[in-house]
mmCIF file of C-alpha atoms and ligand atoms in Angstrom:
data_model
loop_
_atom_site.group_PDB
_atom_site.id
_atom_site.type_symbol
_atom_site.label_atom_id
_atom_site.label_comp_id
_atom_site.label_asym_id
_atom_site.label_seq_id
_atom_site.Cartn_x
_atom_site.Cartn_y
_atom_site.Cartn_z
ATOM 1 C CA UNK A 1 15.945 8.369 75.740
ATOM 2 C CA UNK A 2 13.416 6.558 77.693
ATOM 3 C CA UNK A 3 14.418 8.239 80.841
ATOM 4 C CA UNK A 4 10.935 7.736 82.243
ATOM 5 C CA UNK A 5 10.391 4.075 81.225
ATOM 6 C CA UNK A 6 11.017 1.107 83.384
ATOM 7 C CA UNK A 7 14.638 -0.306 83.675
ATOM 8 C CA UNK A 8 15.256 -3.885 82.921
ATOM 9 C CA UNK A 9 14.415 -4.970 86.386
ATOM 10 C CA UNK A 10 10.964 -3.384 86.221
ATOM 11 C CA UNK A 11 11.586 -0.190 88.087
ATOM 12 C CA UNK A 12 10.829 3.507 87.648
ATOM 13 C CA UNK A 13 13.741 4.887 89.792
ATOM 14 C CA UNK A 14 13.381 2.953 92.970
ATOM 15 C CA UNK A 15 9.531 2.500 92.416
ATOM 16 C CA UNK A 16 7.907 -0.586 90.932
ATOM 17 C CA UNK A 17 9.537 -4.109 90.955
ATOM 18 C CA UNK A 18 7.632 -7.293 91.678
ATOM 19 C CA UNK A 19 7.226 -8.302 95.362
ATOM 20 C CA UNK A 20 5.374 -11.520 95.065
ATOM 21 C CA UNK A 21 4.892 -14.688 97.002
ATOM 22 C CA UNK A 22 7.194 -17.634 95.936
ATOM 23 C CA UNK A 23 4.289 -19.495 94.419
ATOM 24 C CA UNK A 24 3.626 -16.884 91.944
ATOM 25 C CA UNK A 25 7.078 -16.536 90.833
ATOM 26 C CA UNK A 26 6.979 -18.680 87.819
ATOM 27 C CA UNK A 27 3.784 -17.373 86.396
ATOM 28 C CA UNK A 28 4.799 -13.748 86.989
ATOM 29 C CA UNK A 29 8.150 -14.587 85.264
ATOM 30 C CA UNK A 30 6.388 -16.188 82.315
ATOM 31 C CA UNK A 31 4.343 -12.792 81.973
ATOM 32 C CA UNK A 32 7.492 -10.732 82.197
ATOM 33 C CA UNK A 33 9.127 -12.822 79.410
ATOM 34 C CA UNK A 34 6.121 -12.939 77.316
ATOM 35 C CA UNK A 35 4.246 -9.526 77.171
ATOM 36 C CA UNK A 36 6.566 -7.414 75.044
ATOM 37 C CA UNK A 37 7.088 -10.118 72.251
ATOM 38 C CA UNK A 38 3.213 -10.623 72.238
ATOM 39 C CA UNK A 39 2.329 -6.789 72.419
ATOM 40 C CA UNK A 40 4.768 -6.073 69.630
ATOM 41 C CA UNK A 41 3.692 -9.053 67.356
ATOM 42 C CA UNK A 42 1.949 -7.945 64.182
ATOM 43 C CA UNK A 43 -0.911 -10.386 64.425
ATOM 44 C CA UNK A 44 -1.558 -9.399 68.046
ATOM 45 C CA UNK A 45 -1.518 -5.689 67.146
ATOM 46 C CA UNK A 46 -4.036 -6.322 64.301
ATOM 47 C CA UNK A 47 -6.485 -8.169 66.445
ATOM 48 C CA UNK A 48 -6.109 -5.559 69.306
ATOM 49 C CA UNK A 49 -6.613 -2.757 67.025
ATOM 50 C CA UNK A 50 -9.445 -4.323 64.965
ATOM 51 C CA UNK A 51 -11.330 -4.651 68.398
ATOM 52 C CA UNK A 52 -10.405 -1.198 69.641
ATOM 53 C CA UNK A 53 -11.939 0.251 66.567
ATOM 54 C CA UNK A 54 -14.960 -2.055 65.863
ATOM 55 C CA UNK A 55 -15.757 -3.119 69.345
ATOM 56 C CA UNK A 56 -14.625 -0.410 71.703
ATOM 57 C CA UNK A 57 -15.538 2.480 69.214
ATOM 58 C CA UNK A 58 -11.946 4.019 68.788
ATOM 59 C CA UNK A 59 -10.539 6.355 67.951
ATOM 60 C CA UNK A 60 -12.140 8.433 70.628
ATOM 61 C CA UNK A 61 -12.829 11.913 69.634
ATOM 62 C CA UNK A 62 -10.505 14.867 70.494
ATOM 63 C CA UNK A 63 -13.094 17.493 71.040
ATOM 64 C CA UNK A 64 -12.314 21.339 71.027
ATOM 65 C CA UNK A 65 -14.357 22.546 74.060
ATOM 66 C CA UNK A 66 -15.096 26.067 72.876
ATOM 67 C CA UNK A 67 -17.067 27.382 75.905
ATOM 68 C CA UNK A 68 -14.604 25.843 78.375
ATOM 69 C CA UNK A 69 -11.823 27.366 76.438
ATOM 70 C CA UNK A 70 -13.217 30.863 76.740
ATOM 71 C CA UNK A 71 -13.724 30.271 80.473
ATOM 72 C CA UNK A 72 -10.189 29.116 81.118
ATOM 73 C CA UNK A 73 -8.436 31.202 78.489
ATOM 74 C CA UNK A 74 -6.599 28.489 76.515
ATOM 75 C CA UNK A 75 -7.337 26.210 73.724
ATOM 76 C CA UNK A 76 -8.872 23.291 75.497
ATOM 77 C CA UNK A 77 -9.333 19.741 73.869
ATOM 78 C CA UNK A 78 -11.052 16.915 75.572
ATOM 79 C CA UNK A 79 -10.051 13.246 74.911
ATOM 80 C CA UNK A 80 -13.323 11.658 75.032
ATOM 81 C CA UNK A 81 -12.554 8.259 76.450
ATOM 82 C CA UNK A 82 -16.115 8.370 78.130
ATOM 83 C CA UNK A 83 -17.462 7.479 74.576
ATOM 84 C CA UNK A 84 -15.723 4.063 74.679
ATOM 85 C CA UNK A 85 -17.952 0.949 74.872
ATOM 86 C CA UNK A 86 -18.625 0.233 78.590
ATOM 87 C CA UNK A 87 -18.155 4.002 79.329
ATOM 88 C CA UNK A 88 -14.503 4.520 80.199
ATOM 89 C CA UNK A 89 -10.895 3.914 79.240
ATOM 90 C CA UNK A 90 -10.696 0.497 81.069
ATOM 91 C CA UNK A 91 -11.734 -1.581 77.788
ATOM 92 C CA UNK A 92 -8.446 -0.632 76.126
ATOM 93 C CA UNK A 93 -6.681 -2.483 78.703
ATOM 94 C CA UNK A 94 -9.027 -5.534 79.209
ATOM 95 C CA UNK A 95 -9.092 -6.132 75.424
ATOM 96 C CA UNK A 96 -5.269 -6.172 75.348
ATOM 97 C CA UNK A 97 -4.942 -8.447 78.430
ATOM 98 C CA UNK A 98 -7.375 -11.010 77.222
ATOM 99 C CA UNK A 99 -5.735 -11.404 73.913
ATOM 100 C CA UNK A 100 -2.432 -11.916 75.718
ATOM 101 C CA UNK A 101 -4.133 -14.483 78.094
ATOM 102 C CA UNK A 102 -5.248 -16.437 75.042
ATOM 103 C CA UNK A 103 -1.965 -16.297 73.437
ATOM 104 C CA UNK A 104 -0.638 -17.634 76.521
ATOM 105 C CA UNK A 105 -2.957 -20.446 76.715
ATOM 106 C CA UNK A 106 -4.715 -19.466 79.848
ATOM 107 C CA UNK A 107 -8.132 -20.858 80.560
ATOM 108 C CA UNK A 108 -9.736 -18.646 83.318
ATOM 109 C CA UNK A 109 -9.829 -14.883 84.094
ATOM 110 C CA UNK A 110 -9.803 -13.305 87.385
ATOM 111 C CA UNK A 111 -9.808 -9.583 88.342
ATOM 112 C CA UNK A 112 -10.582 -7.251 91.081
ATOM 113 C CA UNK A 113 -12.853 -4.199 91.025
ATOM 114 C CA UNK A 114 -13.629 -1.279 93.366
ATOM 115 C CA UNK A 115 -16.513 0.679 91.832
ATOM 116 C CA UNK A 116 -17.139 -2.173 89.484
ATOM 117 C CA UNK A 117 -15.909 -0.376 86.186
ATOM 118 C CA UNK A 118 -12.789 -2.657 85.838
ATOM 119 C CA UNK A 119 -15.025 -5.563 86.582
ATOM 120 C CA UNK A 120 -17.528 -4.644 83.930
ATOM 121 C CA UNK A 121 -14.750 -4.112 81.297
ATOM 122 C CA UNK A 122 -13.262 -7.688 82.362
ATOM 123 C CA UNK A 123 -16.659 -9.384 82.276
ATOM 124 C CA UNK A 124 -17.445 -7.826 78.768
ATOM 125 C CA UNK A 125 -14.237 -9.179 77.102
ATOM 126 C CA UNK A 126 -14.654 -12.484 78.933
ATOM 127 C CA UNK A 127 -18.311 -12.761 77.288
ATOM 128 C CA UNK A 128 -16.681 -11.679 73.993
ATOM 129 C CA UNK A 129 -13.973 -14.326 74.041
ATOM 130 C CA UNK A 130 -16.061 -17.058 76.030
ATOM 131 C CA UNK A 131 -13.811 -17.425 78.817
ATOM 132 C CA UNK A 132 -14.960 -18.003 82.692
ATOM 133 C CA UNK A 133 -14.479 -14.869 84.651
ATOM 134 C CA UNK A 134 -14.366 -14.392 88.372
ATOM 135 C CA UNK A 135 -14.476 -10.853 89.779
ATOM 136 C CA UNK A 136 -13.535 -10.011 93.438
ATOM 137 C CA UNK A 137 -15.312 -7.146 94.917
ATOM 138 C CA UNK A 138 -15.309 -5.852 98.496
ATOM 139 C CA UNK A 139 -18.910 -6.496 100.149
ATOM 140 C CA UNK A 140 -19.192 -2.823 100.976
ATOM 141 C CA UNK A 141 -18.692 -2.008 97.163
ATOM 142 C CA UNK A 142 -21.047 -4.862 96.070
ATOM 143 C CA UNK A 143 -23.888 -3.208 98.278
ATOM 144 C CA UNK A 144 -23.174 0.377 96.967
ATOM 145 C CA UNK A 145 -22.456 -0.424 93.330
ATOM 146 C CA UNK A 146 -25.478 -2.695 92.598
ATOM 147 C CA UNK A 147 -25.944 -1.716 88.876
ATOM 148 C CA UNK A 148 -22.432 -2.617 87.973
ATOM 149 C CA UNK A 149 -22.729 -5.920 89.959
ATOM 150 C CA UNK A 150 -25.769 -6.863 87.986
ATOM 151 C CA UNK A 151 -23.953 -5.976 84.729
ATOM 152 C CA UNK A 152 -21.176 -8.355 85.598
ATOM 153 C CA UNK A 153 -23.571 -11.051 86.398
ATOM 154 C CA UNK A 154 -25.704 -10.471 83.038
ATOM 155 C CA UNK A 155 -22.347 -10.774 81.289
ATOM 156 C CA UNK A 156 -21.834 -14.081 82.817
ATOM 157 C CA UNK A 157 -19.178 -13.290 85.527
ATOM 158 C CA UNK A 158 -19.121 -14.714 89.001
ATOM 159 C CA UNK A 159 -18.784 -11.861 91.490
ATOM 160 C CA UNK A 160 -17.388 -12.755 94.741
ATOM 161 C CA UNK A 161 -18.027 -10.456 97.676
ATOM 162 C CA UNK A 162 -14.986 -10.093 99.896
ATOM 163 C CA UNK A 163 -15.487 -9.685 103.583
ATOM 164 C CA UNK A 164 -11.896 -9.115 104.872
ATOM 165 C CA UNK A 165 -10.399 -5.644 106.021
ATOM 166 C CA UNK A 166 -12.745 -2.631 105.038
ATOM 167 C CA UNK A 167 -14.336 -4.779 102.304
ATOM 168 C CA UNK A 168 -13.284 -2.544 99.563
ATOM 169 C CA UNK A 169 -10.684 -2.453 96.839
ATOM 170 C CA UNK A 170 -7.615 -3.296 98.661
ATOM 171 C CA UNK A 171 -9.220 -6.318 100.016
ATOM 172 C CA UNK A 172 -10.750 -7.383 96.831
ATOM 173 C CA UNK A 173 -7.113 -7.298 95.303
ATOM 174 C CA UNK A 174 -5.665 -9.242 98.131
ATOM 175 C CA UNK A 175 -8.392 -11.964 97.408
ATOM 176 C CA UNK A 176 -7.551 -11.886 93.840
ATOM 177 C CA UNK A 177 -3.962 -12.551 94.363
ATOM 178 C CA UNK A 178 -4.905 -15.412 96.908
ATOM 179 C CA UNK A 179 -6.925 -16.927 93.974
ATOM 180 C CA UNK A 180 -4.003 -16.541 91.652
ATOM 181 C CA UNK A 181 -1.648 -18.188 94.012
ATOM 182 C CA UNK A 182 -3.991 -21.269 94.138
ATOM 183 C CA UNK A 183 -4.256 -21.469 90.289
ATOM 184 C CA UNK A 184 -1.043 -20.005 88.911
ATOM 185 C CA UNK A 185 -0.840 -22.169 85.707
ATOM 186 C CA UNK A 186 -4.204 -21.932 84.098
ATOM 187 C CA UNK A 187 -5.439 -18.428 85.405
ATOM 188 C CA UNK A 188 -4.761 -15.050 84.023
ATOM 189 C CA UNK A 189 -5.187 -12.310 86.260
ATOM 190 C CA UNK A 190 -6.287 -8.980 84.527
ATOM 191 C CA UNK A 191 -5.228 -6.126 86.659
ATOM 192 C CA UNK A 192 -7.242 -2.746 86.021
ATOM 193 C CA UNK A 193 -4.768 0.012 86.369
ATOM 194 C CA UNK A 194 -0.836 0.690 86.254
ATOM 195 C CA UNK A 195 -0.365 -1.032 89.634
ATOM 196 C CA UNK A 196 0.614 -4.637 90.942
ATOM 197 C CA UNK A 197 4.005 -6.416 90.265
ATOM 198 C CA UNK A 198 6.156 -5.886 87.217
ATOM 199 C CA UNK A 199 5.217 -6.196 84.311
ATOM 200 C CA UNK A 200 1.663 -4.950 84.865
ATOM 201 C CA UNK A 201 2.251 -1.201 85.356
ATOM 202 C CA UNK A 202 4.402 -1.053 82.271
ATOM 203 C CA UNK A 203 1.856 -3.540 80.276
ATOM 204 C CA UNK A 204 -1.196 -1.472 81.235
ATOM 205 C CA UNK A 205 0.630 1.719 80.254
ATOM 206 C CA UNK A 206 1.402 0.400 76.968
ATOM 207 C CA UNK A 207 -2.140 -0.821 76.421
ATOM 208 C CA UNK A 208 -3.530 2.505 77.412
ATOM 209 C CA UNK A 209 -0.974 4.282 75.321
ATOM 210 C CA UNK A 210 -3.494 4.218 72.372
ATOM 211 C CA UNK A 211 -4.925 7.275 73.997
ATOM 212 C CA UNK A 212 -1.727 9.315 73.484
ATOM 213 C CA UNK A 213 -0.966 7.797 70.056
ATOM 214 C CA UNK A 214 -4.308 9.178 68.866
ATOM 215 C CA UNK A 215 -3.838 12.565 70.498
ATOM 216 C CA UNK A 216 -0.685 13.070 68.307
ATOM 217 C CA UNK A 217 -2.346 12.593 65.047
ATOM 218 C CA UNK A 218 -5.579 14.353 66.146
ATOM 219 C CA UNK A 219 -3.736 17.477 67.194
ATOM 220 C CA UNK A 220 -1.671 17.459 64.124
ATOM 221 C CA UNK A 221 -4.916 17.384 62.100
ATOM 222 C CA UNK A 222 -6.490 19.949 64.165
ATOM 223 C CA UNK A 223 -3.924 22.266 65.282
ATOM 224 C CA UNK A 224 -1.039 21.479 62.720
ATOM 225 C CA UNK A 225 1.440 20.568 65.532
ATOM 226 C CA UNK A 226 1.185 17.219 67.194
ATOM 227 C CA UNK A 227 2.066 18.016 70.734
ATOM 228 C CA UNK A 228 0.150 20.063 73.301
ATOM 229 C CA UNK A 229 1.407 22.595 75.711
ATOM 230 C CA UNK A 230 -0.211 20.810 78.646
ATOM 231 C CA UNK A 231 -1.707 17.601 79.440
ATOM 232 C CA UNK A 232 -4.295 16.998 82.269
ATOM 233 C CA UNK A 233 -5.617 13.600 83.747
ATOM 234 C CA UNK A 234 -6.921 12.113 86.871
ATOM 235 C CA UNK A 235 -5.013 9.639 88.673
ATOM 236 C CA UNK A 236 -6.372 6.694 90.858
ATOM 237 C CA UNK A 237 -3.945 3.828 90.193
ATOM 238 C CA UNK A 238 -2.892 5.735 87.085
ATOM 239 C CA UNK A 239 -3.811 4.047 83.904
ATOM 240 C CA UNK A 240 -5.671 6.823 81.966
ATOM 241 C CA UNK A 241 -3.106 9.212 83.075
ATOM 242 C CA UNK A 242 -0.256 6.885 81.778
ATOM 243 C CA UNK A 243 -1.945 6.481 78.497
ATOM 244 C CA UNK A 244 -2.664 10.142 78.081
ATOM 245 C CA UNK A 245 1.059 11.026 78.541
ATOM 246 C CA UNK A 246 2.832 7.877 77.243
ATOM 247 C CA UNK A 247 3.964 9.321 73.922
ATOM 248 C CA UNK A 248 4.803 12.612 75.470
ATOM 249 C CA UNK A 249 6.963 11.464 78.347
ATOM 250 C CA UNK A 250 10.321 12.185 76.800
ATOM 251 C CA UNK A 251 9.009 15.559 75.286
ATOM 252 C CA UNK A 252 9.847 18.142 77.974
ATOM 253 C CA UNK A 253 7.973 20.885 75.945
ATOM 254 C CA UNK A 254 4.766 19.205 77.297
ATOM 255 C CA UNK A 255 3.747 19.999 80.758
ATOM 256 C CA UNK A 256 2.134 17.191 82.610
ATOM 257 C CA UNK A 257 -0.396 17.872 85.372
ATOM 258 C CA UNK A 258 -2.049 14.896 87.278
ATOM 259 C CA UNK A 259 -5.162 15.352 89.585
ATOM 260 C CA UNK A 260 -5.356 13.209 92.673
ATOM 261 C CA UNK A 261 -8.369 12.894 94.926
ATOM 262 C CA UNK A 262 -8.057 15.257 97.973
ATOM 263 C CA UNK A 263 -11.414 13.999 99.423
ATOM 264 C CA UNK A 264 -12.480 16.207 102.193
ATOM 265 C CA UNK A 265 -9.117 18.000 102.053
ATOM 266 C CA UNK A 266 -5.619 16.612 102.128
ATOM 267 C CA UNK A 267 -5.412 17.319 105.927
ATOM 268 C CA UNK A 268 -8.711 16.255 106.994
ATOM 269 C CA UNK A 269 -8.000 12.710 107.644
ATOM 270 C CA UNK A 270 -10.524 11.688 104.681
ATOM 271 C CA UNK A 271 -8.480 11.899 101.551
ATOM 272 C CA UNK A 272 -6.974 9.864 98.736
ATOM 273 C CA UNK A 273 -4.219 12.114 97.922
ATOM 274 C CA UNK A 274 -1.590 9.319 97.716
ATOM 275 C CA UNK A 275 1.322 11.263 96.336
ATOM 276 C CA UNK A 276 0.898 14.125 98.780
ATOM 277 C CA UNK A 277 0.326 11.902 101.732
ATOM 278 C CA UNK A 278 2.063 8.593 100.829
ATOM 279 C CA UNK A 279 5.246 7.132 102.162
ATOM 280 C CA UNK A 280 7.255 4.608 100.451
ATOM 281 C CA UNK A 281 6.114 1.000 101.003
ATOM 282 C CA UNK A 282 4.986 -2.202 99.330
ATOM 283 C CA UNK A 283 1.408 -2.758 98.177
ATOM 284 C CA UNK A 284 -0.025 -5.407 95.812
ATOM 285 C CA UNK A 285 3.519 -6.492 94.516
ATOM 286 C CA UNK A 286 4.844 -3.018 93.958
ATOM 287 C CA UNK A 287 7.105 -0.655 95.806
ATOM 288 C CA UNK A 288 5.465 2.783 95.554
ATOM 289 C CA UNK A 289 4.015 5.537 97.627
ATOM 290 C CA UNK A 290 1.233 4.477 100.078
ATOM 291 C CA UNK A 291 -0.839 5.899 102.666
ATOM 292 C CA UNK A 292 0.204 4.312 105.840
ATOM 293 C CA UNK A 293 0.337 5.153 109.678
ATOM 294 C CA UNK A 294 3.483 5.377 111.813
ATOM 295 C CA UNK A 295 3.423 1.639 112.038
ATOM 296 C CA UNK A 296 3.217 0.886 108.434
ATOM 297 C CA UNK A 297 -0.465 -0.138 108.580
ATOM 298 C CA UNK A 298 -2.276 0.889 105.393
ATOM 299 C CA UNK A 299 -4.632 3.753 105.968
ATOM 300 C CA UNK A 300 -7.986 3.795 104.395
ATOM 301 C CA UNK A 301 -8.346 6.218 101.695
ATOM 302 C CA UNK A 302 -11.354 8.266 101.052
ATOM 303 C CA UNK A 303 -12.868 10.048 98.016
ATOM 304 C CA UNK A 304 -16.319 10.721 96.629
ATOM 305 C CA UNK A 305 -15.113 8.991 93.711
ATOM 306 C CA UNK A 306 -14.884 5.210 94.015
ATOM 307 C CA UNK A 307 -12.253 4.939 91.180
ATOM 308 C CA UNK A 308 -9.927 7.021 92.927
ATOM 309 C CA UNK A 309 -9.766 5.795 96.605
ATOM 310 C CA UNK A 310 -6.930 3.581 96.290
ATOM 311 C CA UNK A 311 -4.185 3.728 99.126
ATOM 312 C CA UNK A 312 -1.313 3.216 96.463
ATOM 313 C CA UNK A 313 -0.417 4.651 93.294
ATOM 314 C CA UNK A 314 1.042 3.360 90.057
ATOM 315 C CA UNK A 315 4.947 3.449 90.494
ATOM 316 C CA UNK A 316 5.388 5.387 87.134
ATOM 317 C CA UNK A 317 3.473 8.402 88.827
ATOM 318 C CA UNK A 318 5.307 8.133 92.054
ATOM 319 C CA UNK A 319 8.463 8.463 90.097
ATOM 320 C CA UNK A 320 7.241 11.146 87.647
ATOM 321 C CA UNK A 321 6.286 13.239 90.802
ATOM 322 C CA UNK A 322 9.497 12.675 92.576
ATOM 323 C CA UNK A 323 11.538 13.829 89.599
ATOM 324 C CA UNK A 324 9.079 16.568 88.818
ATOM 325 C CA UNK A 325 8.254 15.581 85.363
ATOM 326 C CA UNK A 326 4.664 15.721 86.465
ATOM 327 C CA UNK A 327 2.957 18.185 88.683
ATOM 328 C CA UNK A 328 0.415 16.593 90.942
ATOM 329 C CA UNK A 329 -2.690 18.703 92.349
ATOM 330 C CA UNK A 330 -5.142 17.404 95.081
ATOM 331 C CA UNK A 331 -8.808 18.366 93.877
ATOM 332 C CA UNK A 332 -11.395 17.940 96.725
ATOM 333 C CA UNK A 333 -14.830 16.314 96.535
ATOM 334 C CA UNK A 334 -16.447 19.848 96.467
ATOM 335 C CA UNK A 335 -14.144 20.958 93.727
ATOM 336 C CA UNK A 336 -14.668 17.910 91.514
ATOM 337 C CA UNK A 337 -18.479 18.139 91.930
ATOM 338 C CA UNK A 338 -18.379 21.757 90.929
ATOM 339 C CA UNK A 339 -16.346 21.078 87.869
ATOM 340 C CA UNK A 340 -18.550 18.159 86.876
ATOM 341 C CA UNK A 341 -21.597 20.559 86.793
ATOM 342 C CA UNK A 342 -19.596 23.013 84.980
ATOM 343 C CA UNK A 343 -18.581 20.812 82.101
ATOM 344 C CA UNK A 344 -22.219 19.465 82.004
ATOM 345 C CA UNK A 345 -23.779 23.109 81.525
ATOM 346 C CA UNK A 346 -21.017 24.408 79.220
ATOM 347 C CA UNK A 347 -20.534 21.492 76.903
ATOM 348 C CA UNK A 348 -23.407 19.175 77.601
ATOM 349 C CA UNK A 349 -21.177 16.309 78.726
ATOM 350 C CA UNK A 350 -21.716 14.532 82.083
ATOM 351 C CA UNK A 351 -18.238 13.345 83.168
ATOM 352 C CA UNK A 352 -17.356 10.553 85.490
ATOM 353 C CA UNK A 353 -16.512 11.845 89.020
ATOM 354 C CA UNK A 354 -13.041 10.621 88.542
ATOM 355 C CA UNK A 355 -12.656 12.717 85.420
ATOM 356 C CA UNK A 356 -14.222 15.551 87.205
ATOM 357 C CA UNK A 357 -11.097 15.771 89.462
ATOM 358 C CA UNK A 358 -9.066 16.409 86.204
ATOM 359 C CA UNK A 359 -11.426 19.127 85.423
ATOM 360 C CA UNK A 360 -11.232 20.590 88.837
ATOM 361 C CA UNK A 361 -7.504 20.988 88.401
ATOM 362 C CA UNK A 362 -8.092 23.548 85.625
ATOM 363 C CA UNK A 363 -9.043 26.340 88.285
ATOM 364 C CA UNK A 364 -5.498 25.671 89.975
ATOM 365 C CA UNK A 365 -3.477 25.966 86.717
ATOM 366 C CA UNK A 366 -2.084 28.861 84.564
ATOM 367 C CA UNK A 367 -2.527 29.307 81.016
ATOM 368 C CA UNK A 368 -1.847 31.735 78.250
ATOM 369 C CA UNK A 369 -4.377 32.219 75.316
ATOM 370 C CA UNK A 370 -2.408 30.234 72.806
ATOM 371 C CA UNK A 371 -1.876 27.266 75.160
ATOM 372 C CA UNK A 372 -3.140 23.967 73.785
ATOM 373 C CA UNK A 373 -4.307 21.785 76.501
ATOM 374 C CA UNK A 374 -5.570 18.271 76.395
ATOM 375 C CA UNK A 375 -7.540 16.943 79.192
ATOM 376 C CA UNK A 376 -8.711 13.238 79.226
ATOM 377 C CA UNK A 377 -12.256 12.630 80.155
ATOM 378 C CA UNK A 378 -11.637 9.150 81.455
ATOM 379 C CA UNK A 379 -15.361 7.920 81.641
ATOM 380 C CA UNK A 380 -19.016 9.159 81.578
ATOM 381 C CA UNK A 381 -21.178 10.060 84.469
ATOM 382 C CA UNK A 382 -24.048 7.479 84.282
ATOM 383 C CA UNK A 383 -22.677 5.466 87.210
ATOM 384 C CA UNK A 384 -22.571 8.724 89.309
ATOM 385 C CA UNK A 385 -25.995 9.990 88.694
ATOM 386 C CA UNK A 386 -27.068 9.271 92.404
ATOM 387 C CA UNK A 387 -24.409 11.333 93.803
ATOM 388 C CA UNK A 388 -24.821 14.105 91.361
ATOM 389 C CA UNK A 389 -28.419 14.376 91.876
ATOM 390 C CA UNK A 390 -27.969 14.486 95.744
ATOM 391 C CA UNK A 391 -25.548 17.410 95.345
ATOM 392 C CA UNK A 392 -27.501 19.193 92.550
ATOM 393 C CA UNK A 393 -27.047 22.912 93.100
ATOM 394 C CA UNK A 394 -30.542 24.388 93.886
HETATM 395 C C1 PLP B 1 -11.246 3.410 87.151
HETATM 396 C C2 PLP B 1 -11.372 4.694 86.558
HETATM 397 C C3 PLP B 1 -10.412 5.752 86.880
HETATM 398 C C4 PLP B 1 -9.035 5.571 87.780
HETATM 399 O O1 PLP B 1 -8.288 4.640 87.326
HETATM 400 P P1 PLP B 1 -6.980 4.940 86.657
HETATM 401 O O2 PLP B 1 -6.192 3.657 86.606
HETATM 402 O O3 PLP B 1 -6.174 5.977 87.481
HETATM 403 O O4 PLP B 1 -7.197 5.568 85.193
HETATM 404 C C5 PLP B 1 -10.556 7.023 86.479
HETATM 405 N N1 PLP B 1 -11.672 7.349 85.766
HETATM 406 C C6 PLP B 1 -12.690 6.395 85.477
HETATM 407 C C7 PLP B 1 -13.856 6.691 84.558
HETATM 408 C C8 PLP B 1 -12.605 5.121 85.978
HETATM 409 O O5 PLP B 1 -13.359 4.124 85.779
#
């Protein structure tokens, strides 16, 4: 049992752990000692599920995609995280973490964001709970993701442009950690994916596990069997994927396929295929696979999708790939775009570019007609319309 969960030290195999500066030791320890008790507390669960249902709009539908099923020769279901409030799965996690922050007596929320999706989900719950919110965002991302910057500001968050490094997600995360070091006692850092020091990867996976909890009963209702043959999800840091597979990890009948961003091709020098290209290293408090050069300098990842270009990967996925519990496929920019247009035309659903990578993996997989396949559509495509319009096939 629990072969694929963290051990008592916060490791998946040799991935994970908490590599943090001395000054954060006490507050990370406090979080490690508190999170499970709170997450399993009945009154926390009641409040969390009430907000998931009435505020975020859960349960998200499990939709049988008939035309896509015909095309791929399987029974394909889409788990519709794109229909959540704020447009993606990220809200499942921010609702949970802000409830935890309040129970721990924290007064101030900080977050990092790349494309702005996690920043918006965090600013949203801070408005809801009337808590001050500071979001760190690379200056490059601030410039190219203006609509999300404006959303965060309208929601009352302070967006701080970060000018170090490449001015993207990695640099924003460094800056958020720096802020946390200055205010360890009153500030709660809401991390947006299954990354960061223990307990974040496990905590975020648990808060997203509502996805597979719902898939179970929804499949039982629709198929008369509560497990699929295959699960498919995209991985940036790995939170929607972790949520999708969580309750099926120990069930080896269920095959898991993860799609990472190949960018312009894994060997092109412009890629974010961390599991394929990464070597072991430490980033943002965890030991994991990391895109780095021969000297251990972090290499800048590239993907058409802002939510997938992170140089690291959640330690759970580094581990699942290593022990071959999950198969990892790299899906390139052009393959993701094609898949996004295909879903749009076959089912009338415009997916986020990140989710389009999971859809792009279908072409590389093998199915028999009776196979039940569940693919998580992590978010909707509104934020990606500029990119889609520029590449619209004539
Ligand atoms: C942020 C984001 C992702 C990538 O994050 P994970 O933690 O890997 O899930 C994927 N899809 C969408 C729509 C996102 O906003």
